[in-house]
């Protein structure tokens, strides 16, 4: 049992080190030797868990997928409307990205075109499906106009969230991200939420911005 725990800790250490380097320098510019040094482990320890750099990338994207699905399920179980759950999901993922390098690295891997091994879906495909299911429910709950193209809105939402993260991460300090997400939601809400319900969600976007940006 103690040996298994040490092995799991070593694996997590290697993943964390790889994620940090992928996030800061990119996948192609990071070598296995650099990961070994950054993790403070031997090459043998790394190769015991991961045969190649591609295996590390896959492990990071698996964690990213589990995290987004777990957060989505958790929010669904809290009694929020579907639109509120979707909004909270975007701010929650932004917060988790700031808490550690793994999710940031997962996003960088996804935007860099690193191949995703089946059956793991591509992150953008998974996020679009999560958004679509909640938007469809939001239409049923009368929080979204019934005549919107849900597929197009879900696609636009994922593009906006990813683009906001990438552009803000390049041009602005990390603390600006919640504000940019709120601004994104102000635009989407005005375009897809009926006037009678709009104030509720505009207020929610402002509140989530404050909560996510709080130290």
Short mmCIF file of C-alpha atoms in Angstrom, two decimals:
data_model
loop_
_atom_site.label_atom_id
_atom_site.label_comp_id
_atom_site.label_asym_id
_atom_site.label_seq_id
_atom_site.Cartn_x
_atom_site.Cartn_y
_atom_site.Cartn_z
CA UNK A 1 0.00 0.00 0.00
CA UNK A 2 2.80 2.44 0.88
CA UNK A 3 4.60 1.59 -2.37
CA UNK A 4 1.41 2.19 -4.37
CA UNK A 5 0.91 5.54 -2.64
CA UNK A 6 4.48 6.59 -3.44
CA UNK A 7 3.98 5.56 -7.06
CA UNK A 8 0.79 7.62 -7.29
CA UNK A 9 2.54 10.61 -5.73
CA UNK A 10 5.45 10.29 -8.14
CA UNK A 11 3.07 10.10 -11.09
CA UNK A 12 1.22 13.21 -9.90
CA UNK A 13 4.52 15.04 -9.43
CA UNK A 14 5.61 14.20 -12.97
CA UNK A 15 2.26 15.31 -14.41
CA UNK A 16 2.41 18.57 -12.46
CA UNK A 17 5.94 19.29 -13.66
CA UNK A 18 5.07 18.49 -17.27
CA UNK A 19 1.95 20.64 -17.08
CA UNK A 20 3.91 23.56 -15.71
CA UNK A 21 6.46 23.35 -18.52
CA UNK A 22 3.84 22.78 -21.23
CA UNK A 23 1.93 25.79 -19.93
CA UNK A 24 4.96 28.08 -19.82
CA UNK A 25 6.94 26.90 -22.84
CA UNK A 26 4.60 24.84 -25.00
CA UNK A 27 4.48 21.15 -25.81
CA UNK A 28 6.97 21.09 -28.67
CA UNK A 29 9.55 23.17 -26.79
CA UNK A 30 9.54 20.92 -23.71
CA UNK A 31 11.76 17.84 -23.56
CA UNK A 32 11.46 14.79 -21.35
CA UNK A 33 14.84 15.64 -19.83
CA UNK A 34 13.50 19.02 -18.76
CA UNK A 35 10.46 17.37 -17.23
CA UNK A 36 12.67 14.94 -15.28
CA UNK A 37 14.74 17.81 -13.90
CA UNK A 38 11.71 19.95 -13.10
CA UNK A 39 9.95 17.05 -11.35
CA UNK A 40 13.06 16.06 -9.40
CA UNK A 41 12.74 12.40 -10.37
CA UNK A 42 14.91 9.92 -12.25
CA UNK A 43 14.42 9.04 -15.89
CA UNK A 44 13.56 5.54 -14.77
CA UNK A 45 10.72 6.88 -12.62
CA UNK A 46 9.35 8.89 -15.52
CA UNK A 47 9.52 5.98 -17.96
CA UNK A 48 7.90 3.68 -15.41
CA UNK A 49 4.76 5.82 -15.66
CA UNK A 50 5.02 7.36 -19.13
CA UNK A 51 6.63 5.83 -22.19
CA UNK A 52 6.62 9.05 -24.19
CA UNK A 53 5.81 12.74 -24.01
CA UNK A 54 2.52 12.03 -25.79
CA UNK A 55 1.47 9.91 -22.81
CA UNK A 56 1.97 12.87 -20.51
CA UNK A 57 -0.10 15.11 -22.76
CA UNK A 58 -2.87 12.52 -22.80
CA UNK A 59 -2.81 12.22 -19.00
CA UNK A 60 -3.13 15.99 -18.66
CA UNK A 61 -6.07 16.12 -21.06
CA UNK A 62 -7.73 13.22 -19.21
CA UNK A 63 -7.51 15.21 -15.96
CA UNK A 64 -8.91 18.25 -17.73
CA UNK A 65 -11.85 16.21 -19.05
CA UNK A 66 -12.60 14.63 -15.66
CA UNK A 67 -12.43 18.01 -13.97
CA UNK A 68 -14.84 19.74 -16.36
CA UNK A 69 -17.32 16.83 -16.26
CA UNK A 70 -17.13 16.61 -12.46
CA UNK A 71 -17.72 20.33 -12.05
CA UNK A 72 -20.63 20.22 -14.52
CA UNK A 73 -22.26 17.33 -12.60
CA UNK A 74 -21.73 19.09 -9.29
CA UNK A 75 -23.39 22.27 -10.55
CA UNK A 76 -26.28 20.29 -12.05
CA UNK A 77 -26.95 18.82 -8.61
CA UNK A 78 -27.24 22.16 -6.85
CA UNK A 79 -30.62 23.19 -8.18
CA UNK A 80 -29.45 26.00 -10.43
CA UNK A 81 -31.24 26.77 -13.66
CA UNK A 82 -29.41 25.32 -16.66
CA UNK A 83 -28.23 28.73 -17.83
CA UNK A 84 -26.92 29.62 -14.38
CA UNK A 85 -25.15 26.26 -14.14
CA UNK A 86 -23.51 26.92 -17.51
CA UNK A 87 -22.39 30.38 -16.46
CA UNK A 88 -21.02 29.06 -13.18
CA UNK A 89 -19.19 26.31 -15.07
CA UNK A 90 -17.27 28.83 -17.17
CA UNK A 91 -16.26 30.90 -14.14
CA UNK A 92 -15.46 27.75 -12.15
CA UNK A 93 -13.11 26.45 -14.83
CA UNK A 94 -11.44 29.88 -14.98
CA UNK A 95 -10.86 29.74 -11.23
CA UNK A 96 -9.44 26.20 -11.39
CA UNK A 97 -7.09 27.26 -14.18
CA UNK A 98 -5.55 29.81 -11.84
CA UNK A 99 -5.16 27.31 -9.00
CA UNK A 100 -2.77 24.99 -10.84
CA UNK A 101 -1.00 24.45 -14.15
CA UNK A 102 -2.71 21.23 -15.27
CA UNK A 103 -5.89 22.81 -16.68
CA UNK A 104 -3.92 25.67 -18.21
CA UNK A 105 -1.63 23.14 -19.86
CA UNK A 106 -4.64 21.15 -21.06
CA UNK A 107 -5.98 24.23 -22.81
CA UNK A 108 -2.62 25.01 -24.35
CA UNK A 109 -2.33 21.43 -25.59
CA UNK A 110 -5.80 21.62 -27.10
CA UNK A 111 -5.12 24.90 -28.88
CA UNK A 112 -1.74 23.65 -30.10
CA UNK A 113 -3.35 20.75 -31.95
CA UNK A 114 -1.79 17.98 -29.86
CA UNK A 115 -3.66 14.79 -30.90
CA UNK A 116 -6.27 13.40 -28.53
CA UNK A 117 -6.46 9.62 -28.26
CA UNK A 118 -9.89 7.97 -28.56
CA UNK A 119 -12.07 7.32 -26.71
CA UNK A 120 -11.17 10.61 -24.99
CA UNK A 121 -13.03 13.37 -26.84
CA UNK A 122 -11.30 16.54 -27.89
CA UNK A 123 -11.81 19.14 -25.13
CA UNK A 124 -13.55 21.57 -27.48
CA UNK A 125 -15.99 18.87 -28.61
CA UNK A 126 -16.73 17.89 -25.03
CA UNK A 127 -17.25 21.50 -23.91
CA UNK A 128 -19.54 22.19 -26.85
CA UNK A 129 -21.68 19.16 -25.97
CA UNK A 130 -21.85 20.26 -22.32
CA UNK A 131 -22.90 23.74 -23.43
CA UNK A 132 -25.48 22.41 -25.90
CA UNK A 133 -27.24 20.22 -23.34
CA UNK A 134 -27.55 23.09 -20.87
CA UNK A 135 -28.67 25.55 -23.53
CA UNK A 136 -31.36 23.14 -24.69
CA UNK A 137 -32.60 22.90 -21.12
CA UNK A 138 -32.41 26.68 -20.80
CA UNK A 139 -34.74 26.95 -23.82
CA UNK A 140 -37.18 24.58 -22.10
CA UNK A 141 -36.93 26.69 -18.94
CA UNK A 142 -37.70 29.85 -20.98
CA UNK A 143 -34.36 31.43 -20.03
CA UNK A 144 -33.22 31.44 -23.66
CA UNK A 145 -35.17 32.46 -26.78
CA UNK A 146 -36.83 29.37 -28.32
CA UNK A 147 -35.76 30.32 -31.85
CA UNK A 148 -31.99 30.41 -31.25
CA UNK A 149 -29.68 27.99 -33.03
CA UNK A 150 -28.42 26.09 -29.98
CA UNK A 151 -25.57 24.44 -31.88
CA UNK A 152 -24.29 27.80 -33.11
CA UNK A 153 -24.58 29.41 -29.68
CA UNK A 154 -22.75 26.50 -28.03
CA UNK A 155 -19.99 26.73 -30.65
CA UNK A 156 -19.74 30.49 -30.19
CA UNK A 157 -19.64 30.10 -26.41
CA UNK A 158 -16.74 27.64 -26.52
CA UNK A 159 -14.86 29.82 -29.00
CA UNK A 160 -15.46 32.86 -26.79
CA UNK A 161 -14.35 31.16 -23.57
CA UNK A 162 -11.22 29.68 -25.16
CA UNK A 163 -10.42 32.87 -27.04
CA UNK A 164 -10.91 34.99 -23.94
CA UNK A 165 -8.52 32.78 -22.03
CA UNK A 166 -5.86 32.74 -24.73
CA UNK A 167 -5.99 36.45 -25.55
CA UNK A 168 -6.24 37.58 -21.93
CA UNK A 169 -3.44 35.25 -20.91
CA UNK A 170 -1.20 36.81 -23.53
CA UNK A 171 -2.06 40.48 -23.11
CA UNK A 172 -3.28 40.91 -19.54
CA UNK A 173 -2.61 39.74 -15.98
CA UNK A 174 -4.45 36.60 -14.86
CA UNK A 175 -6.67 38.60 -12.52
CA UNK A 176 -8.36 40.20 -15.52
CA UNK A 177 -9.88 36.91 -16.69
CA UNK A 178 -13.10 37.07 -14.59
CA UNK A 179 -13.81 40.55 -15.95
CA UNK A 180 -13.37 39.38 -19.53
CA UNK A 181 -15.65 36.39 -18.91
CA UNK A 182 -18.32 38.68 -17.47
CA UNK A 183 -18.07 40.95 -20.50
CA UNK A 184 -18.47 37.92 -22.76
CA UNK A 185 -21.60 36.89 -20.86
CA UNK A 186 -23.08 40.41 -21.02
CA UNK A 187 -22.97 40.17 -24.82
CA UNK A 188 -24.40 36.63 -24.98
CA UNK A 189 -27.14 37.33 -22.45
CA UNK A 190 -28.37 40.39 -24.32
CA UNK A 191 -28.55 38.35 -27.50
CA UNK A 192 -30.23 35.17 -26.28
CA UNK A 193 -32.11 35.78 -23.01
CA UNK A 194 -35.66 37.23 -23.09
CA UNK A 195 -35.95 40.77 -21.76
CA UNK A 196 -38.07 39.65 -18.81
CA UNK A 197 -35.25 37.42 -17.52
CA UNK A 198 -32.25 39.37 -18.68
CA UNK A 199 -31.64 41.41 -15.51
CA UNK A 200 -31.29 38.25 -13.41
CA UNK A 201 -28.48 36.87 -15.55
CA UNK A 202 -26.69 40.17 -16.06
CA UNK A 203 -26.62 40.55 -12.28
CA UNK A 204 -25.39 36.97 -11.94
CA UNK A 205 -22.52 37.63 -14.36
CA UNK A 206 -21.43 40.60 -12.25
CA UNK A 207 -21.63 38.56 -9.06
CA UNK A 208 -19.65 35.66 -10.51
CA UNK A 209 -17.01 38.11 -11.69
CA UNK A 210 -16.61 39.45 -8.15
CA UNK A 211 -16.59 35.98 -6.57
CA UNK A 212 -14.10 34.52 -9.05
CA UNK A 213 -11.82 37.52 -8.88
CA UNK A 214 -11.76 37.58 -5.08
CA UNK A 215 -8.45 36.58 -3.47
#
